């Protein structure tokens, strides 16, 4: 749900906030130094068009909780983020994802609005100089792009068809933090390479799935999606998801949703990774008679990747890498 406001009111409030912000801004010399960093203004091409950003952003808000993790990883000046409904395992008590909630707290990032229900008035009150949004997932706000663009420059990202590293490149350019983005990717890649050299990868293919019991479709990670990319970087061979069996109303680049009847014949990997899964999820799959003949179920080669593994960002990706290092370490 989107709380709408009149355009004239939006400009009036935004103008008032901008004047207030100007009254308490940093000294002119500091502002000039910041403006000199990189080349500004710059025009960013993104999922919904082109956006010109006049100066390096200093007050960024994110309407996408999924993209917030990457903004934190590149040390962007993020002041507020949308939050989801608090869940004791997946989030902190504010609704921020558990894998980076401590980092957000240390940096003073506030809740832009709760429950992933876009609140334009809250965005205006934050007085951002850049708004980062998603075009996919439950945190997508693409339908409000024009309204948000009246408040501040907007950069839209589809994280469903990109690795977090690709997202970091995009956001690094938009924020003038290319070096920080490169450093985050390099640090992560070095850790992946180190783990890949120390684990024993089983023979055969692997499936990476989201399994919530037989009353739900099973989501299979697609080749080229962030989960498959992560696992393949560690040396696993991921079986591709069957597009022709995908029940999702719109095609996604990260997962194919397969009915439970078809999932029985599709779970062919000698190894199965449970995205967003824990030991209870593993026990449920191993105990389900429908999957008794699946190779990984027969052998018990089922590996939970943890509750935070569904939304892949720098922090959750490292959590997955560490989980796999513990499971497959030589």
PDB file of C-alpha atoms in Angstrom:
ATOM      1  CA  UNK A   1       0.000   0.000   0.000  1.00  0.00           C
ATOM      2  CA  UNK A   2       1.280   3.501  -0.840  1.00  0.00           C
ATOM      3  CA  UNK A   3       0.351   6.563   1.150  1.00  0.00           C
ATOM      4  CA  UNK A   4      -0.119   9.249  -1.497  1.00  0.00           C
ATOM      5  CA  UNK A   5       0.100  13.025  -1.114  1.00  0.00           C
ATOM      6  CA  UNK A   6      -0.581  15.973  -3.414  1.00  0.00           C
ATOM      7  CA  UNK A   7       2.315  16.990  -5.644  1.00  0.00           C
ATOM      8  CA  UNK A   8       2.198  20.609  -4.468  1.00  0.00           C
ATOM      9  CA  UNK A   9       2.346  19.486  -0.850  1.00  0.00           C
ATOM     10  CA  UNK A  10       5.304  17.276  -1.620  1.00  0.00           C
ATOM     11  CA  UNK A  11       7.268  20.171  -3.098  1.00  0.00           C
ATOM     12  CA  UNK A  12       6.313  22.452  -0.230  1.00  0.00           C
ATOM     13  CA  UNK A  13       7.419  20.007   2.453  1.00  0.00           C
ATOM     14  CA  UNK A  14      10.545  19.052   0.554  1.00  0.00           C
ATOM     15  CA  UNK A  15      11.471  22.706   0.123  1.00  0.00           C
ATOM     16  CA  UNK A  16      10.982  23.399   3.828  1.00  0.00           C
ATOM     17  CA  UNK A  17      13.116  20.395   4.781  1.00  0.00           C
ATOM     18  CA  UNK A  18      15.832  21.378   2.329  1.00  0.00           C
ATOM     19  CA  UNK A  19      16.057  24.869   3.876  1.00  0.00           C
ATOM     20  CA  UNK A  20      16.191  23.364   7.347  1.00  0.00           C
ATOM     21  CA  UNK A  21      18.925  20.969   6.287  1.00  0.00           C
ATOM     22  CA  UNK A  22      20.916  23.819   4.766  1.00  0.00           C
ATOM     23  CA  UNK A  23      20.873  25.601   8.106  1.00  0.00           C
ATOM     24  CA  UNK A  24      22.670  22.746   9.820  1.00  0.00           C
ATOM     25  CA  UNK A  25      24.934  21.563   7.034  1.00  0.00           C
ATOM     26  CA  UNK A  26      28.684  21.039   7.204  1.00  0.00           C
ATOM     27  CA  UNK A  27      31.049  23.979   6.610  1.00  0.00           C
ATOM     28  CA  UNK A  28      31.352  25.192   3.016  1.00  0.00           C
ATOM     29  CA  UNK A  29      34.936  23.970   2.721  1.00  0.00           C
ATOM     30  CA  UNK A  30      33.868  20.430   3.657  1.00  0.00           C
ATOM     31  CA  UNK A  31      31.032  20.520   1.139  1.00  0.00           C
ATOM     32  CA  UNK A  32      33.390  21.719  -1.582  1.00  0.00           C
ATOM     33  CA  UNK A  33      35.797  18.896  -0.803  1.00  0.00           C
ATOM     34  CA  UNK A  34      33.000  16.325  -1.052  1.00  0.00           C
ATOM     35  CA  UNK A  35      31.771  17.790  -4.336  1.00  0.00           C
ATOM     36  CA  UNK A  36      35.256  17.531  -5.817  1.00  0.00           C
ATOM     37  CA  UNK A  37      35.429  13.774  -5.212  1.00  0.00           C
ATOM     38  CA  UNK A  38      34.755  12.044  -8.510  1.00  0.00           C
ATOM     39  CA  UNK A  39      32.987  13.541 -11.481  1.00  0.00           C
ATOM     40  CA  UNK A  40      29.707  15.311 -10.759  1.00  0.00           C
ATOM     41  CA  UNK A  41      27.070  15.721 -11.951  1.00  0.00           C
ATOM     42  CA  UNK A  42      26.769  12.228 -13.411  1.00  0.00           C
ATOM     43  CA  UNK A  43      23.970  10.440 -15.223  1.00  0.00           C
ATOM     44  CA  UNK A  44      23.172   6.893 -14.132  1.00  0.00           C
ATOM     45  CA  UNK A  45      21.387   4.469 -16.433  1.00  0.00           C
ATOM     46  CA  UNK A  46      19.150   2.097 -14.469  1.00  0.00           C
ATOM     47  CA  UNK A  47      16.150  -0.222 -14.777  1.00  0.00           C
ATOM     48  CA  UNK A  48      13.605   2.578 -15.156  1.00  0.00           C
ATOM     49  CA  UNK A  49      15.564   5.080 -17.244  1.00  0.00           C
ATOM     50  CA  UNK A  50      18.277   7.630 -16.579  1.00  0.00           C
ATOM     51  CA  UNK A  51      18.845   9.784 -13.515  1.00  0.00           C
ATOM     52  CA  UNK A  52      21.175  12.755 -13.198  1.00  0.00           C
ATOM     53  CA  UNK A  53      22.750  13.175  -9.772  1.00  0.00           C
ATOM     54  CA  UNK A  54      24.125  16.672  -9.300  1.00  0.00           C
ATOM     55  CA  UNK A  55      26.582  16.006  -6.463  1.00  0.00           C
ATOM     56  CA  UNK A  56      27.915  13.063  -4.506  1.00  0.00           C
ATOM     57  CA  UNK A  57      25.072  11.869  -2.257  1.00  0.00           C
ATOM     58  CA  UNK A  58      25.392  12.449   1.460  1.00  0.00           C
ATOM     59  CA  UNK A  59      21.925  11.373   2.632  1.00  0.00           C
ATOM     60  CA  UNK A  60      20.676   8.189   0.964  1.00  0.00           C
ATOM     61  CA  UNK A  61      17.476   6.331   1.750  1.00  0.00           C
ATOM     62  CA  UNK A  62      16.580   2.846   0.529  1.00  0.00           C
ATOM     63  CA  UNK A  63      13.041   1.652  -0.081  1.00  0.00           C
ATOM     64  CA  UNK A  64      14.476  -1.834  -0.737  1.00  0.00           C
ATOM     65  CA  UNK A  65      15.574  -3.740   2.348  1.00  0.00           C
ATOM     66  CA  UNK A  66      17.336  -6.194   0.028  1.00  0.00           C
ATOM     67  CA  UNK A  67      19.506  -3.468  -1.515  1.00  0.00           C
ATOM     68  CA  UNK A  68      20.250  -1.973   1.881  1.00  0.00           C
ATOM     69  CA  UNK A  69      22.773  -4.720   2.621  1.00  0.00           C
ATOM     70  CA  UNK A  70      24.866  -3.798  -0.416  1.00  0.00           C
ATOM     71  CA  UNK A  71      24.684  -0.093   0.385  1.00  0.00           C
ATOM     72  CA  UNK A  72      26.085  -0.886   3.821  1.00  0.00           C
ATOM     73  CA  UNK A  73      28.789  -3.094   2.304  1.00  0.00           C
ATOM     74  CA  UNK A  74      30.122  -0.224   0.189  1.00  0.00           C
ATOM     75  CA  UNK A  75      29.926   2.167   3.150  1.00  0.00           C
ATOM     76  CA  UNK A  76      27.362   4.413   1.487  1.00  0.00           C
ATOM     77  CA  UNK A  77      25.992   7.337   3.546  1.00  0.00           C
ATOM     78  CA  UNK A  78      22.710   5.536   4.187  1.00  0.00           C
ATOM     79  CA  UNK A  79      20.509   7.230   6.767  1.00  0.00           C
ATOM     80  CA  UNK A  80      17.266   5.234   6.553  1.00  0.00           C
ATOM     81  CA  UNK A  81      15.918   2.026   5.054  1.00  0.00           C
ATOM     82  CA  UNK A  82      12.566   0.386   4.633  1.00  0.00           C
ATOM     83  CA  UNK A  83      12.043  -2.422   7.128  1.00  0.00           C
ATOM     84  CA  UNK A  84      10.047  -5.616   6.938  1.00  0.00           C
ATOM     85  CA  UNK A  85       7.836  -7.143   9.621  1.00  0.00           C
ATOM     86  CA  UNK A  86      10.052  -8.203  12.538  1.00  0.00           C
ATOM     87  CA  UNK A  87      10.820 -11.913  12.675  1.00  0.00           C
ATOM     88  CA  UNK A  88      12.940 -13.284  15.492  1.00  0.00           C
ATOM     89  CA  UNK A  89      15.072 -15.458  13.203  1.00  0.00           C
ATOM     90  CA  UNK A  90      15.333 -13.388  10.026  1.00  0.00           C
ATOM     91  CA  UNK A  91      15.363  -9.850  11.424  1.00  0.00           C
ATOM     92  CA  UNK A  92      16.039  -7.760  14.481  1.00  0.00           C
ATOM     93  CA  UNK A  93      13.204  -6.159  16.420  1.00  0.00           C
ATOM     94  CA  UNK A  94      13.122  -3.221  13.967  1.00  0.00           C
ATOM     95  CA  UNK A  95      12.588  -5.427  10.930  1.00  0.00           C
ATOM     96  CA  UNK A  96      16.137  -5.122   9.571  1.00  0.00           C
ATOM     97  CA  UNK A  97      17.743  -8.299   8.200  1.00  0.00           C
ATOM     98  CA  UNK A  98      19.743 -10.126  10.841  1.00  0.00           C
ATOM     99  CA  UNK A  99      22.891 -10.467   8.716  1.00  0.00           C
ATOM    100  CA  UNK A 100      23.521  -6.712   8.710  1.00  0.00           C
ATOM    101  CA  UNK A 101      21.283  -5.316  11.464  1.00  0.00           C
ATOM    102  CA  UNK A 102      24.267  -4.734  13.776  1.00  0.00           C
ATOM    103  CA  UNK A 103      26.102  -2.807  11.061  1.00  0.00           C
ATOM    104  CA  UNK A 104      23.037  -0.625  10.438  1.00  0.00           C
ATOM    105  CA  UNK A 105      22.736   0.051  14.165  1.00  0.00           C
ATOM    106  CA  UNK A 106      26.413   1.009  14.450  1.00  0.00           C
ATOM    107  CA  UNK A 107      26.016   3.477  11.590  1.00  0.00           C
ATOM    108  CA  UNK A 108      22.811   5.014  12.909  1.00  0.00           C
ATOM    109  CA  UNK A 109      20.564   3.859  10.063  1.00  0.00           C
ATOM    110  CA  UNK A 110      16.924   4.457  10.953  1.00  0.00           C
ATOM    111  CA  UNK A 111      13.715   2.783   9.834  1.00  0.00           C
ATOM    112  CA  UNK A 112      12.315   4.704   6.886  1.00  0.00           C
ATOM    113  CA  UNK A 113       8.941   2.976   7.260  1.00  0.00           C
ATOM    114  CA  UNK A 114       7.909  -0.466   8.564  1.00  0.00           C
ATOM    115  CA  UNK A 115       6.272  -3.475   6.960  1.00  0.00           C
ATOM    116  CA  UNK A 116       7.507  -2.699   3.408  1.00  0.00           C
ATOM    117  CA  UNK A 117       4.493  -0.393   2.913  1.00  0.00           C
ATOM    118  CA  UNK A 118       5.806   2.595   1.002  1.00  0.00           C
ATOM    119  CA  UNK A 119       5.194   5.847   2.859  1.00  0.00           C
ATOM    120  CA  UNK A 120       5.954   8.867   0.671  1.00  0.00           C
ATOM    121  CA  UNK A 121       5.590  11.267   3.569  1.00  0.00           C
ATOM    122  CA  UNK A 122       8.321   9.393   5.437  1.00  0.00           C
ATOM    123  CA  UNK A 123      10.612   9.596   2.414  1.00  0.00           C
ATOM    124  CA  UNK A 124      10.025  13.353   2.177  1.00  0.00           C
ATOM    125  CA  UNK A 125      10.702  13.790   5.891  1.00  0.00           C
ATOM    126  CA  UNK A 126      14.063  12.057   5.470  1.00  0.00           C
ATOM    127  CA  UNK A 127      15.111  14.780   2.976  1.00  0.00           C
ATOM    128  CA  UNK A 128      17.308  12.421   0.911  1.00  0.00           C
ATOM    129  CA  UNK A 129      19.599  13.454  -1.902  1.00  0.00           C
ATOM    130  CA  UNK A 130      19.365   9.945  -3.432  1.00  0.00           C
ATOM    131  CA  UNK A 131      16.674   7.268  -3.233  1.00  0.00           C
ATOM    132  CA  UNK A 132      17.535   3.655  -4.058  1.00  0.00           C
ATOM    133  CA  UNK A 133      14.635   1.393  -5.046  1.00  0.00           C
ATOM    134  CA  UNK A 134      14.043  -2.124  -6.347  1.00  0.00           C
ATOM    135  CA  UNK A 135      11.987  -3.199  -9.352  1.00  0.00           C
ATOM    136  CA  UNK A 136      11.541  -6.773  -8.140  1.00  0.00           C
ATOM    137  CA  UNK A 137      10.551  -8.662  -5.006  1.00  0.00           C
ATOM    138  CA  UNK A 138       8.301  -7.809  -2.077  1.00  0.00           C
ATOM    139  CA  UNK A 139      10.232  -4.577  -1.493  1.00  0.00           C
ATOM    140  CA  UNK A 140       9.736  -3.257  -5.052  1.00  0.00           C
ATOM    141  CA  UNK A 141       8.475   0.323  -5.344  1.00  0.00           C
ATOM    142  CA  UNK A 142       8.783   0.755  -9.103  1.00  0.00           C
ATOM    143  CA  UNK A 143       5.137   1.825  -9.396  1.00  0.00           C
ATOM    144  CA  UNK A 144       5.959   4.940  -7.348  1.00  0.00           C
ATOM    145  CA  UNK A 145       9.042   5.899  -9.374  1.00  0.00           C
ATOM    146  CA  UNK A 146       7.552   9.166 -10.665  1.00  0.00           C
ATOM    147  CA  UNK A 147       6.364  10.219  -7.217  1.00  0.00           C
ATOM    148  CA  UNK A 148       9.697   9.373  -5.628  1.00  0.00           C
ATOM    149  CA  UNK A 149      11.543  11.236  -8.396  1.00  0.00           C
ATOM    150  CA  UNK A 150       9.735  14.407  -7.350  1.00  0.00           C
ATOM    151  CA  UNK A 151      11.451  14.125  -3.969  1.00  0.00           C
ATOM    152  CA  UNK A 152      15.032  13.284  -4.983  1.00  0.00           C
ATOM    153  CA  UNK A 153      17.020  11.486  -7.708  1.00  0.00           C
ATOM    154  CA  UNK A 154      16.077   7.810  -7.898  1.00  0.00           C
ATOM    155  CA  UNK A 155      18.166   4.827  -8.989  1.00  0.00           C
ATOM    156  CA  UNK A 156      16.194   1.614  -9.608  1.00  0.00           C
ATOM    157  CA  UNK A 157      17.840  -1.821  -9.452  1.00  0.00           C
ATOM    158  CA  UNK A 158      16.540  -5.272 -10.361  1.00  0.00           C
ATOM    159  CA  UNK A 159      18.385  -7.487  -7.897  1.00  0.00           C
ATOM    160  CA  UNK A 160      16.642 -10.628  -9.165  1.00  0.00           C
ATOM    161  CA  UNK A 161      18.889 -11.005 -12.212  1.00  0.00           C
ATOM    162  CA  UNK A 162      22.137  -9.751 -10.690  1.00  0.00           C
ATOM    163  CA  UNK A 163      24.704 -10.923  -8.201  1.00  0.00           C
ATOM    164  CA  UNK A 164      25.306  -8.664  -5.228  1.00  0.00           C
ATOM    165  CA  UNK A 165      28.647  -7.817  -6.838  1.00  0.00           C
ATOM    166  CA  UNK A 166      26.848  -6.451  -9.916  1.00  0.00           C
ATOM    167  CA  UNK A 167      24.549  -4.483  -7.637  1.00  0.00           C
ATOM    168  CA  UNK A 168      27.580  -3.114  -5.803  1.00  0.00           C
ATOM    169  CA  UNK A 169      29.018  -1.876  -9.113  1.00  0.00           C
ATOM    170  CA  UNK A 170      25.779  -0.070  -9.947  1.00  0.00           C
ATOM    171  CA  UNK A 171      25.406   1.503  -6.529  1.00  0.00           C
ATOM    172  CA  UNK A 172      29.101   2.334  -6.372  1.00  0.00           C
ATOM    173  CA  UNK A 173      28.776   4.397  -9.539  1.00  0.00           C
ATOM    174  CA  UNK A 174      25.599   6.086  -8.326  1.00  0.00           C
ATOM    175  CA  UNK A 175      27.169   7.082  -5.011  1.00  0.00           C
ATOM    176  CA  UNK A 176      30.699   7.860  -6.152  1.00  0.00           C
ATOM    177  CA  UNK A 177      31.986   4.936  -4.086  1.00  0.00           C
ATOM    178  CA  UNK A 178      33.469   2.863  -6.874  1.00  0.00           C
ATOM    179  CA  UNK A 179      36.632   2.173  -4.899  1.00  0.00           C
ATOM    180  CA  UNK A 180      34.657   1.000  -1.872  1.00  0.00           C
ATOM    181  CA  UNK A 181      32.534  -1.263  -4.066  1.00  0.00           C
ATOM    182  CA  UNK A 182      35.643  -2.739  -5.671  1.00  0.00           C
ATOM    183  CA  UNK A 183      37.201  -3.298  -2.248  1.00  0.00           C
ATOM    184  CA  UNK A 184      34.112  -5.106  -0.923  1.00  0.00           C
ATOM    185  CA  UNK A 185      33.992  -7.364  -3.967  1.00  0.00           C
ATOM    186  CA  UNK A 186      37.728  -8.064  -3.819  1.00  0.00           C
ATOM    187  CA  UNK A 187      37.564  -8.951  -0.126  1.00  0.00           C
ATOM    188  CA  UNK A 188      34.632 -11.281  -0.716  1.00  0.00           C
ATOM    189  CA  UNK A 189      36.225 -12.904  -3.774  1.00  0.00           C
ATOM    190  CA  UNK A 190      39.410 -13.569  -1.807  1.00  0.00           C
ATOM    191  CA  UNK A 191      37.466 -15.330   0.927  1.00  0.00           C
ATOM    192  CA  UNK A 192      35.498 -17.392  -1.602  1.00  0.00           C
ATOM    193  CA  UNK A 193      38.727 -18.432  -3.319  1.00  0.00           C
ATOM    194  CA  UNK A 194      40.266 -19.427   0.008  1.00  0.00           C
ATOM    195  CA  UNK A 195      37.241 -21.532   0.972  1.00  0.00           C
ATOM    196  CA  UNK A 196      37.041 -23.085  -2.503  1.00  0.00           C
ATOM    197  CA  UNK A 197      40.635 -24.284  -2.064  1.00  0.00           C
ATOM    198  CA  UNK A 198      39.949 -25.908   1.293  1.00  0.00           C
ATOM    199  CA  UNK A 199      36.604 -27.713   0.809  1.00  0.00           C
ATOM    200  CA  UNK A 200      35.900 -31.099  -0.734  1.00  0.00           C
ATOM    201  CA  UNK A 201      33.180 -30.691  -3.372  1.00  0.00           C
ATOM    202  CA  UNK A 202      31.109 -33.858  -3.921  1.00  0.00           C
ATOM    203  CA  UNK A 203      30.850 -35.317  -7.396  1.00  0.00           C
ATOM    204  CA  UNK A 204      27.743 -34.732  -9.464  1.00  0.00           C
ATOM    205  CA  UNK A 205      25.269 -31.882  -9.688  1.00  0.00           C
ATOM    206  CA  UNK A 206      23.543 -29.995  -6.909  1.00  0.00           C
ATOM    207  CA  UNK A 207      20.122 -28.403  -6.540  1.00  0.00           C
ATOM    208  CA  UNK A 208      19.582 -25.256  -4.490  1.00  0.00           C
ATOM    209  CA  UNK A 209      15.956 -25.054  -3.406  1.00  0.00           C
ATOM    210  CA  UNK A 210      13.537 -23.242  -1.137  1.00  0.00           C
ATOM    211  CA  UNK A 211      11.355 -25.883   0.528  1.00  0.00           C
ATOM    212  CA  UNK A 212       8.378 -25.085   2.756  1.00  0.00           C
ATOM    213  CA  UNK A 213       6.630 -28.446   2.763  1.00  0.00           C
ATOM    214  CA  UNK A 214       4.453 -30.293   0.269  1.00  0.00           C
ATOM    215  CA  UNK A 215       1.627 -27.740   0.415  1.00  0.00           C
ATOM    216  CA  UNK A 216       3.842 -25.197  -1.384  1.00  0.00           C
ATOM    217  CA  UNK A 217       5.696 -25.033  -4.681  1.00  0.00           C
ATOM    218  CA  UNK A 218       9.410 -25.733  -4.485  1.00  0.00           C
ATOM    219  CA  UNK A 219      11.666 -22.903  -5.692  1.00  0.00           C
ATOM    220  CA  UNK A 220      14.726 -24.059  -7.668  1.00  0.00           C
ATOM    221  CA  UNK A 221      17.680 -21.690  -8.063  1.00  0.00           C
ATOM    222  CA  UNK A 222      18.335 -20.807 -11.706  1.00  0.00           C
ATOM    223  CA  UNK A 223      21.722 -20.746 -13.371  1.00  0.00           C
ATOM    224  CA  UNK A 224      22.873 -17.152 -13.575  1.00  0.00           C
ATOM    225  CA  UNK A 225      20.954 -16.235 -10.434  1.00  0.00           C
ATOM    226  CA  UNK A 226      22.753 -15.067  -7.293  1.00  0.00           C
ATOM    227  CA  UNK A 227      22.477 -18.376  -5.421  1.00  0.00           C
ATOM    228  CA  UNK A 228      23.715 -20.502  -8.304  1.00  0.00           C
ATOM    229  CA  UNK A 229      26.549 -18.041  -8.952  1.00  0.00           C
ATOM    230  CA  UNK A 230      27.648 -18.161  -5.326  1.00  0.00           C
ATOM    231  CA  UNK A 231      27.663 -21.958  -5.165  1.00  0.00           C
ATOM    232  CA  UNK A 232      29.393 -22.338  -8.515  1.00  0.00           C
ATOM    233  CA  UNK A 233      32.109 -19.916  -7.384  1.00  0.00           C
ATOM    234  CA  UNK A 234      32.811 -22.408  -4.601  1.00  0.00           C
ATOM    235  CA  UNK A 235      33.156 -25.247  -7.093  1.00  0.00           C
ATOM    236  CA  UNK A 236      29.692 -26.854  -7.117  1.00  0.00           C
ATOM    237  CA  UNK A 237      27.882 -27.703 -10.354  1.00  0.00           C
ATOM    238  CA  UNK A 238      24.303 -26.455 -10.093  1.00  0.00           C
ATOM    239  CA  UNK A 239      21.537 -28.184 -12.038  1.00  0.00           C
ATOM    240  CA  UNK A 240      19.516 -25.589 -13.918  1.00  0.00           C
ATOM    241  CA  UNK A 241      15.915 -24.929 -12.931  1.00  0.00           C
ATOM    242  CA  UNK A 242      13.242 -26.012 -15.455  1.00  0.00           C
ATOM    243  CA  UNK A 243      11.702 -22.873 -16.955  1.00  0.00           C
ATOM    244  CA  UNK A 244       8.972 -24.888 -18.641  1.00  0.00           C
ATOM    245  CA  UNK A 245       7.679 -26.015 -15.240  1.00  0.00           C
ATOM    246  CA  UNK A 246       7.786 -22.578 -13.637  1.00  0.00           C
ATOM    247  CA  UNK A 247       4.450 -21.711 -12.036  1.00  0.00           C
ATOM    248  CA  UNK A 248       5.340 -18.116 -11.140  1.00  0.00           C
ATOM    249  CA  UNK A 249       3.025 -15.562 -12.829  1.00  0.00           C
ATOM    250  CA  UNK A 250       6.008 -13.545 -14.062  1.00  0.00           C
ATOM    251  CA  UNK A 251       9.408 -14.910 -14.997  1.00  0.00           C
ATOM    252  CA  UNK A 252      12.081 -14.450 -12.366  1.00  0.00           C
ATOM    253  CA  UNK A 253      15.777 -14.722 -13.008  1.00  0.00           C
ATOM    254  CA  UNK A 254      16.729 -16.131  -9.606  1.00  0.00           C
ATOM    255  CA  UNK A 255      14.228 -18.963  -8.971  1.00  0.00           C
ATOM    256  CA  UNK A 256      11.760 -21.154 -10.852  1.00  0.00           C
ATOM    257  CA  UNK A 257       8.726 -22.203  -8.813  1.00  0.00           C
ATOM    258  CA  UNK A 258       7.798 -25.826  -9.457  1.00  0.00           C
ATOM    259  CA  UNK A 259       4.670 -27.649  -8.292  1.00  0.00           C
ATOM    260  CA  UNK A 260       5.251 -30.350  -5.722  1.00  0.00           C
ATOM    261  CA  UNK A 261       4.300 -33.042  -8.260  1.00  0.00           C
ATOM    262  CA  UNK A 262       6.924 -31.867 -10.746  1.00  0.00           C
ATOM    263  CA  UNK A 263       9.462 -31.086  -8.034  1.00  0.00           C
ATOM    264  CA  UNK A 264       9.680 -34.777  -7.156  1.00  0.00           C
ATOM    265  CA  UNK A 265      11.122 -35.540 -10.610  1.00  0.00           C
ATOM    266  CA  UNK A 266      13.196 -32.344 -10.709  1.00  0.00           C
ATOM    267  CA  UNK A 267      15.151 -32.881  -7.502  1.00  0.00           C
ATOM    268  CA  UNK A 268      17.900 -34.805  -9.283  1.00  0.00           C
ATOM    269  CA  UNK A 269      21.067 -33.420  -7.689  1.00  0.00           C
ATOM    270  CA  UNK A 270      23.385 -35.632  -5.706  1.00  0.00           C
ATOM    271  CA  UNK A 271      23.606 -32.725  -3.276  1.00  0.00           C
ATOM    272  CA  UNK A 272      20.767 -30.422  -2.200  1.00  0.00           C
ATOM    273  CA  UNK A 273      21.204 -26.995  -0.620  1.00  0.00           C
ATOM    274  CA  UNK A 274      18.279 -25.610   1.361  1.00  0.00           C
ATOM    275  CA  UNK A 275      18.041 -21.865   0.794  1.00  0.00           C
ATOM    276  CA  UNK A 276      16.449 -20.155   3.797  1.00  0.00           C
ATOM    277  CA  UNK A 277      16.558 -23.581   5.456  1.00  0.00           C
ATOM    278  CA  UNK A 278      17.679 -24.894   8.818  1.00  0.00           C
ATOM    279  CA  UNK A 279      18.000 -28.298  10.494  1.00  0.00           C
ATOM    280  CA  UNK A 280      14.225 -28.533  10.902  1.00  0.00           C
ATOM    281  CA  UNK A 281      13.776 -27.904   7.165  1.00  0.00           C
ATOM    282  CA  UNK A 282      16.300 -30.647   6.446  1.00  0.00           C
ATOM    283  CA  UNK A 283      14.490 -33.087   8.717  1.00  0.00           C
ATOM    284  CA  UNK A 284      11.154 -32.300   7.038  1.00  0.00           C
ATOM    285  CA  UNK A 285      12.592 -32.956   3.573  1.00  0.00           C
ATOM    286  CA  UNK A 286      14.332 -36.177   4.609  1.00  0.00           C
ATOM    287  CA  UNK A 287      11.118 -37.425   6.246  1.00  0.00           C
ATOM    288  CA  UNK A 288       8.873 -36.625   3.258  1.00  0.00           C
ATOM    289  CA  UNK A 289       7.927 -39.852   1.479  1.00  0.00           C
ATOM    290  CA  UNK A 290       7.388 -38.053  -1.845  1.00  0.00           C
ATOM    291  CA  UNK A 291      11.129 -37.314  -2.059  1.00  0.00           C
ATOM    292  CA  UNK A 292      12.363 -40.641  -0.739  1.00  0.00           C
ATOM    293  CA  UNK A 293      13.925 -41.625  -4.074  1.00  0.00           C
ATOM    294  CA  UNK A 294      15.668 -38.311  -4.720  1.00  0.00           C
ATOM    295  CA  UNK A 295      19.437 -38.989  -4.783  1.00  0.00           C
ATOM    296  CA  UNK A 296      20.359 -36.442  -2.115  1.00  0.00           C
ATOM    297  CA  UNK A 297      17.493 -37.516   0.137  1.00  0.00           C
ATOM    298  CA  UNK A 298      18.495 -41.177  -0.146  1.00  0.00           C
ATOM    299  CA  UNK A 299      22.091 -40.375   0.772  1.00  0.00           C
ATOM    300  CA  UNK A 300      21.294 -37.637   3.290  1.00  0.00           C
ATOM    301  CA  UNK A 301      23.357 -35.086   1.334  1.00  0.00           C
ATOM    302  CA  UNK A 302      21.048 -32.196   2.251  1.00  0.00           C
ATOM    303  CA  UNK A 303      22.664 -28.995   3.525  1.00  0.00           C
ATOM    304  CA  UNK A 304      20.781 -26.054   5.078  1.00  0.00           C
ATOM    305  CA  UNK A 305      22.219 -22.650   4.157  1.00  0.00           C
ATOM    306  CA  UNK A 306      20.620 -20.764   7.038  1.00  0.00           C
ATOM    307  CA  UNK A 307      17.686 -18.464   7.609  1.00  0.00           C
ATOM    308  CA  UNK A 308      19.361 -15.408   6.073  1.00  0.00           C
ATOM    309  CA  UNK A 309      20.393 -17.077   2.810  1.00  0.00           C
ATOM    310  CA  UNK A 310      17.376 -16.122   0.704  1.00  0.00           C
ATOM    311  CA  UNK A 311      18.308 -12.454   0.183  1.00  0.00           C
ATOM    312  CA  UNK A 312      21.880 -12.499  -1.074  1.00  0.00           C
ATOM    313  CA  UNK A 313      23.986  -9.471  -0.212  1.00  0.00           C
ATOM    314  CA  UNK A 314      27.597  -9.132   0.924  1.00  0.00           C
ATOM    315  CA  UNK A 315      26.768 -10.164   4.485  1.00  0.00           C
ATOM    316  CA  UNK A 316      24.428 -13.073   3.779  1.00  0.00           C
ATOM    317  CA  UNK A 317      26.737 -14.330   1.020  1.00  0.00           C
ATOM    318  CA  UNK A 318      29.591 -14.512   3.509  1.00  0.00           C
ATOM    319  CA  UNK A 319      27.312 -16.347   5.937  1.00  0.00           C
ATOM    320  CA  UNK A 320      26.636 -18.939   3.216  1.00  0.00           C
ATOM    321  CA  UNK A 321      30.342 -19.240   2.423  1.00  0.00           C
ATOM    322  CA  UNK A 322      31.155 -19.852   6.086  1.00  0.00           C
ATOM    323  CA  UNK A 323      28.347 -22.421   6.380  1.00  0.00           C
ATOM    324  CA  UNK A 324      29.678 -24.337   3.391  1.00  0.00           C
ATOM    325  CA  UNK A 325      33.230 -24.137   4.721  1.00  0.00           C
ATOM    326  CA  UNK A 326      32.019 -25.797   7.931  1.00  0.00           C
ATOM    327  CA  UNK A 327      30.017 -28.480   6.088  1.00  0.00           C
ATOM    328  CA  UNK A 328      32.527 -29.395   3.388  1.00  0.00           C
ATOM    329  CA  UNK A 329      35.869 -28.502   4.965  1.00  0.00           C
ATOM    330  CA  UNK A 330      38.554 -31.070   4.322  1.00  0.00           C
TER     331      UNK A 330
END
